[in-house]
Amino acid sequence: MSSKAADPHTISGSRQHTAKKQSSGSVQTRENRIAHIAKKYANSPLTTLGHHMDMLWMHTAYKRVNKESSVGVDNVTANQYAVNLDTNLADLLQRAKDGSYRATPVKRVEIPKNETEMRTIGIPTIERKILERSVKMVIEPIYETDFLDCSYGFRPGRSPHMALDALGDALREMKGGWVLDVDIRNYFDSIPHAQLREILSYRVNDSVITRLIHKWLKAGVWTGERIEYSDTGTPQGGVISPLLSNVYLHTVLDEWMEEVVAPKLEGKMKLVRFADDFVIVFEKKKDALRVHRVLPKRFAKYGLEIHPDKTRLVDFRHPWDSKEKPETFDFLGFTHYWKKTRKGGYSVRKKTSSKKIRKGLKAMHQWCKKNRHKELSWQHDKLKAKLRGHNVYYGVSGNYESLRNFRHHTMRIWRYWLNRRSRKRDGMSWQRFYQVSEQKYQLPIPRIYHKWKNNKTTQLCLGI
């Protein structure tokens, strides 16, 4: 495992006057100050961070917590906690700093993923959510100075579409190239606690912060009958888990690819990662094969496993450069493929993956079935919101046909279950449904929200 020099001179007890001065500033000012110090001492751990957590900090953390989420193992709602908010926050802050805070386990619940599968989610208590948020506010500015541009998941000011744009630029620059599509098996449940804590110690060495993170890692999961403990995995459901997972992959993958792998390659390489979902584009096949062979060994060193069946090397070269038809690959819900243009060139396009379409329509089918007896206006409002959300994410240039087909099948599903409300055969005939849906309850028309960035990009993608 790589190591970084620990420099005790970074933020030490000798700066108590500065610390007191900072504690009187706004939360944003202190977050900026933490980022400034982290950038100044880029290769050293920061040792005095807990003083930033005061009552103003805790109140800000409480405001940023989702109040509508389900209750944890203590069954305390956000409204109940807010009755004596100042007293509760002061007590929580005191326990966090003197070490008497006891981390509650995360409540595990299962929700339907589709007709045959269930998805497991974790629900922390409101108190734990607040404290996790406050710790994230302390350490996130540190790691935002360290994270590389290839990382897009769960980061402020970044989105999946920024990752898709970066991938599109890389594909056009390398004329498709060779794409290594990687799948990490059960990533969030497989992160070893010991190695995660060691990686965290490279940049964060404040006793208050590290003690809290250690307690959350060891708190376990409440299954409804017992508490299950594990030496692997990050605490699901809270805001700290995505950040910790990003920190781990930053060391395991991002830094390694940029500092160790890239200098040894013969051609260009581009890594694009969103949380644990990532692809690597290579200009040369030889480089892609080398990384494909060594990647499982690298991940195994850190207690992770590359899924052998879901990880594959894709020949995505430009159709003019390949004797065979280019393959396709999926990333962040989109299938990437080459398409011939009107001018005789080729462009890299993306469309909604068939897997996501099937999953979305199954969910729509279940929803319409469950809510078919409710008022038509209520159903219409909900379906509008669902379709609008679908269009906002999948509404990219070149994907209009997929959006239109999804809307069409949604209408068919809606009409089917409205017709099942009545015993009459023509309870909701197609003629009546079209009259109702087009005149009063029309569903949103597909719309492209994410267009080509500029004319230059369009010309490059056309290959002209």
Coordinates of C-alpha atoms in Angstrom, one line a residue:
M1 CA 0.0 0.0 0.0
S2 CA 1.3 3.5 -0.8
S3 CA 2.1 5.9 2.0
K4 CA 2.2 9.6 2.4
A5 CA 4.4 11.5 4.8
A6 CA 2.7 12.7 8.0
D7 CA 3.7 16.3 8.7
P8 CA 2.7 17.4 12.2
H9 CA 3.2 21.0 11.5
T10 CA 0.1 21.4 9.4
I11 CA -2.8 22.5 11.7
S12 CA -1.6 22.0 15.2
G13 CA -2.4 23.2 18.7
S14 CA -0.1 26.1 18.3
R15 CA -2.7 27.8 16.2
Q16 CA -5.3 28.1 18.9
H17 CA -5.8 31.8 18.4
T18 CA -6.5 31.2 14.7
A19 CA -8.9 28.4 15.5
K20 CA -10.9 30.6 17.9
K21 CA -11.0 33.3 15.3
Q22 CA -12.3 30.9 12.6
S23 CA -15.0 29.5 14.9
S24 CA -16.7 32.9 14.9
G25 CA -16.9 33.1 11.1
S26 CA -19.6 31.8 8.9
V27 CA -19.8 28.1 7.9
Q28 CA -18.9 28.9 4.3
T29 CA -15.9 31.0 5.4
R30 CA -14.6 28.1 7.5
E31 CA -15.2 25.6 4.7
N32 CA -13.1 27.8 2.4
R33 CA -10.4 28.1 5.1
I34 CA -10.2 24.3 5.4
A35 CA -9.9 24.0 1.7
H36 CA -7.1 26.6 1.6
I37 CA -5.1 24.8 4.3
A38 CA -5.7 21.4 2.7
K39 CA -4.3 22.8 -0.6
K40 CA -1.4 24.4 1.1
Y41 CA -0.4 21.2 2.9
A42 CA -1.4 18.8 0.1
N43 CA 0.7 15.9 1.3
S44 CA 0.1 16.1 5.0
P45 CA -2.7 15.2 7.4
L46 CA -4.7 18.0 9.0
T47 CA -4.6 17.5 12.8
T48 CA -6.9 20.2 14.2
L49 CA -10.4 20.1 12.6
G50 CA -12.9 19.4 15.4
H51 CA -12.9 23.1 16.6
H52 CA -14.9 24.0 13.5
M53 CA -17.9 22.0 14.9
D54 CA -19.7 24.5 17.1
M55 CA -23.4 25.3 17.5
L56 CA -23.6 27.3 14.2
W57 CA -22.0 24.4 12.4
M58 CA -24.5 21.9 13.9
H59 CA -27.5 24.1 13.1
T60 CA -26.2 24.3 9.5
A61 CA -25.8 20.6 9.4
Y62 CA -29.4 20.1 10.7
K63 CA -30.7 22.4 8.0
R64 CA -29.0 20.4 5.3
V65 CA -30.4 17.1 6.5
N66 CA -33.4 15.6 4.6
K67 CA -36.3 16.0 7.1
E68 CA -38.7 13.8 5.1
S69 CA -36.7 10.6 5.2
S70 CA -37.8 7.6 7.3
V71 CA -36.9 7.2 11.0
G72 CA -34.0 5.1 12.2
V73 CA -33.9 2.5 15.0
D74 CA -34.8 5.1 17.7
N75 CA -38.1 6.0 15.9
V76 CA -37.4 9.7 16.4
T77 CA -38.6 12.0 13.6
A78 CA -37.0 15.2 12.5
N79 CA -40.0 17.2 13.9
Q80 CA -39.7 15.5 17.3
Y81 CA -36.0 16.2 17.4
A82 CA -36.6 19.9 16.5
V83 CA -38.9 20.4 19.6
N84 CA -35.8 21.0 21.8
L85 CA -33.4 21.6 18.9
D86 CA -30.8 23.8 20.7
T87 CA -30.6 21.5 23.7
N88 CA -30.4 18.4 21.5
L89 CA -27.7 19.8 19.3
A90 CA -25.6 21.1 22.2
D91 CA -25.8 17.7 23.9
L92 CA -24.9 15.9 20.6
L93 CA -22.0 18.2 20.1
Q94 CA -20.7 17.7 23.6
R95 CA -20.9 13.9 23.3
A96 CA -19.2 14.0 19.9
K97 CA -16.2 15.9 21.3
D98 CA -15.8 14.3 24.7
G99 CA -16.0 10.8 23.2
S100 CA -19.2 9.7 25.0
Y101 CA -21.2 9.6 21.8
R102 CA -22.4 6.1 20.9
A103 CA -23.2 5.4 17.2
T104 CA -26.5 3.8 16.6
P105 CA -26.8 1.0 14.1
V106 CA -28.3 1.7 10.7
K107 CA -31.8 0.2 10.2
R108 CA -31.9 -2.1 7.2
V109 CA -35.1 -2.2 5.2
E110 CA -35.9 -3.8 1.8
I111 CA -37.9 -2.1 -0.9
P112 CA -39.0 -3.5 -4.2
K113 CA -36.4 -3.2 -6.9
N114 CA -38.6 -4.8 -9.6
E115 CA -41.2 -7.6 -9.8
T116 CA -38.8 -10.3 -8.6
E117 CA -35.9 -8.5 -6.7
M118 CA -35.7 -6.4 -3.6
R119 CA -33.2 -3.5 -2.9
T120 CA -31.7 -3.1 0.6
I121 CA -31.3 0.4 2.0
G122 CA -30.0 1.7 5.3
I123 CA -31.8 4.3 7.4
P124 CA -29.7 6.1 10.1
T125 CA -31.3 8.0 13.1
I126 CA -31.9 11.7 12.8
E127 CA -29.1 12.3 15.3
R128 CA -26.6 10.3 13.3
K129 CA -27.6 12.0 10.1
I130 CA -26.9 15.4 11.6
L131 CA -23.5 14.4 13.0
E132 CA -22.6 12.6 9.7
R133 CA -23.5 15.8 7.8
S134 CA -21.4 18.0 10.2
V135 CA -18.3 15.7 9.7
K136 CA -18.8 15.7 6.0
M137 CA -18.8 19.5 6.0
V138 CA -15.4 19.3 7.7
I139 CA -13.6 16.8 5.6
E140 CA -15.2 17.3 2.2
P141 CA -13.3 20.6 1.5
I142 CA -10.1 18.7 2.2
Y143 CA -10.8 15.9 -0.3
E144 CA -12.2 18.2 -3.0
T145 CA -8.7 19.7 -3.2
D146 CA -7.3 16.1 -3.7
F147 CA -9.9 14.5 -6.0
L148 CA -9.0 14.4 -9.7
D149 CA -11.1 15.6 -12.6
C150 CA -11.9 12.0 -13.7
S151 CA -14.2 11.6 -10.6
Y152 CA -17.8 12.9 -10.9
G153 CA -20.0 11.0 -8.4
F154 CA -21.4 12.5 -5.3
R155 CA -19.3 15.7 -5.6
P156 CA -20.5 19.3 -5.3
G157 CA -20.9 21.0 -8.6
R158 CA -20.6 17.7 -10.6
S159 CA -23.3 15.6 -12.3
P160 CA -23.7 12.4 -14.3
H161 CA -24.0 14.4 -17.5
M162 CA -20.7 16.1 -16.9
A163 CA -19.2 12.6 -16.7
L164 CA -21.0 11.6 -19.9
D165 CA -19.7 14.8 -21.7
A166 CA -16.1 14.0 -20.5
L167 CA -16.5 10.4 -21.9
G168 CA -17.9 11.7 -25.2
D169 CA -14.9 14.1 -25.5
A170 CA -12.5 11.2 -24.9
L171 CA -14.2 8.9 -27.4
R172 CA -14.1 11.6 -30.1
E173 CA -10.5 12.5 -29.3
M174 CA -9.4 8.8 -29.6
K175 CA -11.8 8.1 -32.5
G176 CA -13.6 5.6 -30.3
G177 CA -10.6 3.6 -29.2
W178 CA -10.8 0.6 -26.9
V179 CA -13.1 0.9 -23.9
L180 CA -12.5 -1.1 -20.7
D181 CA -16.0 -1.3 -19.1
V182 CA -15.4 -2.4 -15.4
D183 CA -17.7 -3.6 -12.7
I184 CA -16.7 -3.8 -9.1
R185 CA -18.5 -6.6 -7.2
N186 CA -20.5 -5.3 -4.2
Y187 CA -18.2 -2.3 -3.8
F188 CA -19.9 -0.5 -1.0
D189 CA -20.2 -3.6 1.1
S190 CA -16.6 -4.7 0.4
I191 CA -14.4 -1.8 1.5
P192 CA -12.1 -3.0 4.3
H193 CA -12.4 -0.8 7.4
A194 CA -8.7 -1.1 8.3
Q195 CA -7.4 0.0 4.9
L196 CA -10.1 2.8 4.7
R197 CA -9.0 4.2 8.0
E198 CA -5.3 4.1 6.9
I199 CA -6.1 6.0 3.7
L200 CA -8.1 8.5 5.7
S201 CA -5.2 9.1 8.1
Y202 CA -3.1 10.4 5.2
R203 CA -5.2 13.6 5.2
V204 CA -7.3 13.6 8.3
N205 CA -5.7 13.0 11.7
D206 CA -8.0 14.9 14.1
S207 CA -9.1 12.7 17.0
V208 CA -12.7 13.9 17.1
I209 CA -13.3 13.2 13.4
T210 CA -11.5 9.9 13.2
R211 CA -13.1 8.6 16.3
L212 CA -16.6 9.4 15.0
I213 CA -15.9 7.7 11.6
H214 CA -14.5 4.7 13.4
K215 CA -17.7 4.4 15.5
W216 CA -19.9 4.6 12.4
L217 CA -18.0 1.9 10.7
K218 CA -18.3 -0.4 13.7
A219 CA -21.9 0.4 14.6
G220 CA -23.4 -2.4 12.6
V221 CA -26.8 -2.9 10.9
W222 CA -30.1 -3.6 12.6
T223 CA -32.0 -6.2 10.6
G224 CA -35.2 -6.1 12.7
E225 CA -34.1 -9.0 14.9
R226 CA -30.4 -8.5 15.7
I227 CA -27.4 -6.2 15.0
E228 CA -25.0 -7.5 12.4
Y229 CA -21.4 -6.4 12.5
S230 CA -18.8 -6.5 9.7
D231 CA -15.2 -5.4 9.1
T232 CA -16.0 -4.3 5.6
G233 CA -18.4 -1.9 4.0
T234 CA -19.3 1.8 4.5
P235 CA -22.4 2.9 6.5
Q236 CA -25.2 2.9 4.0
G237 CA -28.0 5.5 4.0
G238 CA -26.0 8.4 5.5
V239 CA -24.2 11.2 3.7
I240 CA -20.8 10.1 4.9
S241 CA -20.8 6.8 2.9
P242 CA -20.5 8.3 -0.6
L243 CA -17.7 10.5 0.5
L244 CA -15.8 7.6 2.1
S245 CA -16.2 5.4 -0.9
N246 CA -14.9 8.2 -3.1
V247 CA -11.9 8.6 -0.9
Y248 CA -11.1 4.9 -1.1
L249 CA -11.4 4.7 -4.9
H250 CA -9.4 7.9 -5.3
T251 CA -6.4 6.1 -3.8
V252 CA -7.1 2.6 -5.3
L253 CA -7.9 3.7 -8.8
D254 CA -7.7 7.5 -9.7
E255 CA -4.2 8.3 -8.3
W256 CA -2.8 5.0 -9.5
M257 CA -4.1 5.4 -13.0
E258 CA -2.7 8.9 -13.3
E259 CA 0.6 8.6 -11.4
V260 CA 1.6 5.0 -12.1
V261 CA -0.2 3.6 -15.1
A262 CA -0.6 6.6 -17.5
P263 CA 3.2 7.3 -17.8
K264 CA 3.9 3.7 -18.8
L265 CA 1.4 3.6 -21.6
E266 CA 2.2 4.0 -25.3
G267 CA -1.0 5.8 -26.2
K268 CA -3.5 8.1 -24.7
M269 CA -5.8 7.1 -21.9
K270 CA -8.9 8.6 -20.2
L271 CA -10.6 7.4 -17.0
V272 CA -14.2 8.5 -16.3
R273 CA -15.6 7.5 -12.9
F274 CA -19.0 8.1 -11.3
A275 CA -18.9 6.6 -7.8
D276 CA -18.1 2.9 -8.3
D277 CA -19.1 2.9 -12.0
F278 CA -16.3 3.7 -14.4
V279 CA -14.9 3.1 -17.8
I280 CA -11.4 3.6 -19.2
V281 CA -10.8 4.7 -22.8
F282 CA -7.5 3.7 -24.5
E283 CA -6.1 4.8 -27.8
K284 CA -4.2 1.5 -28.3
K285 CA -5.4 -2.1 -27.7
K286 CA -2.0 -3.1 -26.2
D287 CA -2.4 -0.6 -23.4
A288 CA -6.0 -1.7 -22.8
L289 CA -5.0 -5.4 -22.5
R290 CA -2.2 -4.6 -20.1
V291 CA -4.5 -2.6 -17.7
H292 CA -7.2 -5.3 -18.1
R293 CA -4.8 -7.9 -16.8
V294 CA -3.4 -5.9 -13.9
L295 CA -6.6 -4.3 -12.7
P296 CA -7.9 -7.3 -10.8
K297 CA -4.6 -7.6 -8.9
R298 CA -4.6 -3.9 -8.0
F299 CA -8.2 -4.1 -6.6
A300 CA -7.5 -7.4 -4.8
K301 CA -4.7 -5.7 -2.9
Y302 CA -7.3 -3.4 -1.4
G303 CA -9.9 -6.1 -0.6
L304 CA -12.0 -5.5 -3.7
E305 CA -13.0 -7.8 -6.6
I306 CA -13.5 -7.0 -10.3
H307 CA -16.5 -8.9 -11.6
P308 CA -15.1 -11.2 -14.3
D309 CA -18.3 -11.6 -16.2
K310 CA -19.4 -8.0 -16.2
T311 CA -16.0 -6.5 -17.0
R312 CA -15.1 -6.5 -20.7
L313 CA -12.9 -4.9 -23.3
V314 CA -15.0 -3.2 -26.0
D315 CA -13.7 -2.5 -29.5
F316 CA -15.2 0.9 -30.0
R317 CA -12.9 2.1 -32.8
H318 CA -14.3 4.3 -35.6
P319 CA -16.1 2.3 -38.2
W320 CA -13.6 3.5 -40.8
D321 CA -10.7 2.1 -38.6
S322 CA -12.2 -1.3 -37.9
K323 CA -13.0 -4.1 -40.2
E324 CA -15.8 -5.3 -38.0
K325 CA -18.8 -3.5 -36.8
P326 CA -18.0 -1.5 -33.6
E327 CA -19.4 -2.9 -30.3
T328 CA -21.5 -0.9 -27.9
F329 CA -21.3 -0.4 -24.1
D330 CA -23.4 1.1 -21.4
F331 CA -22.4 3.8 -18.9
L332 CA -24.7 5.7 -16.5
G333 CA -27.9 4.4 -18.1
F334 CA -26.9 5.1 -21.7
T335 CA -25.8 2.9 -24.5
H336 CA -23.0 4.4 -26.5
Y337 CA -22.7 3.5 -30.2
W338 CA -21.6 4.8 -33.6
K339 CA -24.2 6.1 -35.9
K340 CA -23.9 7.2 -39.6
T341 CA -24.8 10.8 -40.3
R342 CA -26.5 12.4 -43.3
K343 CA -23.2 13.7 -44.6
G344 CA -21.7 10.2 -44.7
G345 CA -19.6 10.5 -41.6
Y346 CA -20.1 8.9 -38.2
S347 CA -20.9 10.2 -34.8
V348 CA -20.8 8.8 -31.3
R349 CA -24.3 8.8 -30.0
K350 CA -26.0 7.6 -26.8
K351 CA -29.5 6.4 -26.2
T352 CA -31.3 5.0 -23.1
S353 CA -30.1 1.5 -22.5
S354 CA -32.6 -1.2 -23.0
K355 CA -32.1 -2.4 -19.4
K356 CA -33.1 1.0 -18.1
I357 CA -36.1 1.2 -20.4
R358 CA -37.3 -2.2 -19.2
K359 CA -36.7 -1.3 -15.6
G360 CA -38.5 2.0 -15.9
L361 CA -41.6 0.5 -17.7
K362 CA -41.8 -2.3 -15.1
A363 CA -41.8 0.3 -12.3
M364 CA -44.5 2.3 -14.2
H365 CA -46.6 -0.8 -14.6
Q366 CA -46.5 -1.6 -10.9
W367 CA -47.3 2.0 -10.0
C368 CA -50.3 2.2 -12.3
K369 CA -51.6 -1.1 -11.1
K370 CA -51.3 0.0 -7.4
N371 CA -52.9 3.4 -7.9
R372 CA -55.4 2.7 -10.7
H373 CA -58.4 3.4 -8.4
K374 CA -57.3 6.9 -7.4
E375 CA -58.6 10.1 -9.0
L376 CA -57.5 10.6 -12.6
S377 CA -56.2 14.1 -11.9
W378 CA -54.0 12.8 -9.1
Q379 CA -52.6 10.0 -11.3
H380 CA -52.0 12.5 -14.0
D381 CA -50.0 14.8 -11.8
K382 CA -47.8 11.9 -10.5
L383 CA -47.2 10.5 -14.0
K384 CA -46.3 14.0 -15.3
A385 CA -43.7 14.2 -12.6
K386 CA -42.3 10.8 -13.3
L387 CA -42.1 11.4 -17.1
R388 CA -40.6 14.8 -16.6
G389 CA -37.9 13.3 -14.3
H390 CA -37.2 10.7 -17.0
N391 CA -36.9 13.3 -19.7
V392 CA -34.6 15.6 -17.7
Y393 CA -32.1 12.8 -17.2
Y394 CA -32.4 10.9 -20.5
G395 CA -33.2 14.0 -22.7
V396 CA -29.8 14.1 -24.5
S397 CA -29.2 15.0 -28.2
G398 CA -30.0 12.0 -30.4
N399 CA -32.2 10.2 -27.9
Y400 CA -35.6 11.7 -28.8
E401 CA -36.8 8.4 -30.3
S402 CA -36.2 6.5 -27.0
L403 CA -38.0 9.3 -25.0
R404 CA -41.0 9.1 -27.4
N405 CA -41.2 5.3 -27.1
F406 CA -41.0 5.5 -23.4
R407 CA -43.9 8.0 -23.3
H408 CA -45.9 5.9 -25.7
H409 CA -45.5 2.7 -23.6
T410 CA -46.3 4.7 -20.5
M411 CA -49.6 5.8 -22.0
R412 CA -50.4 2.2 -23.0
I413 CA -49.7 1.0 -19.5
W414 CA -51.8 3.8 -18.0
R415 CA -54.7 3.1 -20.3
Y416 CA -54.5 -0.6 -19.6
W417 CA -54.9 -0.2 -15.8
L418 CA -57.6 2.5 -16.2
N419 CA -59.5 0.1 -18.3
R420 CA -59.2 -2.6 -15.5
R421 CA -61.0 -0.3 -13.1
S422 CA -64.3 -1.1 -14.7
R423 CA -66.0 -4.4 -15.4
K424 CA -67.2 -3.0 -18.7
R425 CA -65.2 -4.1 -21.7
D426 CA -65.1 -0.5 -23.1
G427 CA -64.6 1.1 -19.7
M428 CA -61.6 3.0 -21.0
S429 CA -61.5 2.4 -24.7
W430 CA -58.6 3.8 -26.8
Q431 CA -60.9 6.4 -28.3
R432 CA -62.0 7.6 -24.9
F433 CA -58.5 7.5 -23.5
Y434 CA -57.1 9.6 -26.3
Q435 CA -59.9 12.1 -25.9
V436 CA -59.2 12.4 -22.1
S437 CA -55.4 12.3 -22.4
E438 CA -55.0 14.8 -25.2
Q439 CA -57.6 17.3 -24.1
K440 CA -57.2 17.4 -20.3
Y441 CA -54.7 15.0 -19.1
Q442 CA -51.9 15.1 -21.6
L443 CA -48.5 13.6 -20.5
P444 CA -45.3 15.7 -21.1
I445 CA -44.0 15.7 -24.6
P446 CA -40.4 14.5 -24.9
R447 CA -37.8 17.3 -24.7
I448 CA -34.0 17.4 -25.2
Y449 CA -32.5 19.1 -22.1
H450 CA -28.8 18.3 -22.8
K451 CA -27.7 19.4 -26.2
W452 CA -24.3 19.4 -27.9
K453 CA -22.0 21.9 -26.2
N454 CA -21.1 23.9 -29.3
N455 CA -20.8 23.7 -33.1
K456 CA -17.1 22.6 -32.9
T457 CA -18.1 19.5 -30.8
T458 CA -20.9 18.7 -33.4
Q459 CA -18.4 18.9 -36.3
L460 CA -15.9 16.7 -34.5
C461 CA -18.5 14.0 -33.7
L462 CA -19.6 14.0 -37.4
G463 CA -16.1 13.2 -38.5
I464 CA -16.0 16.0 -41.0

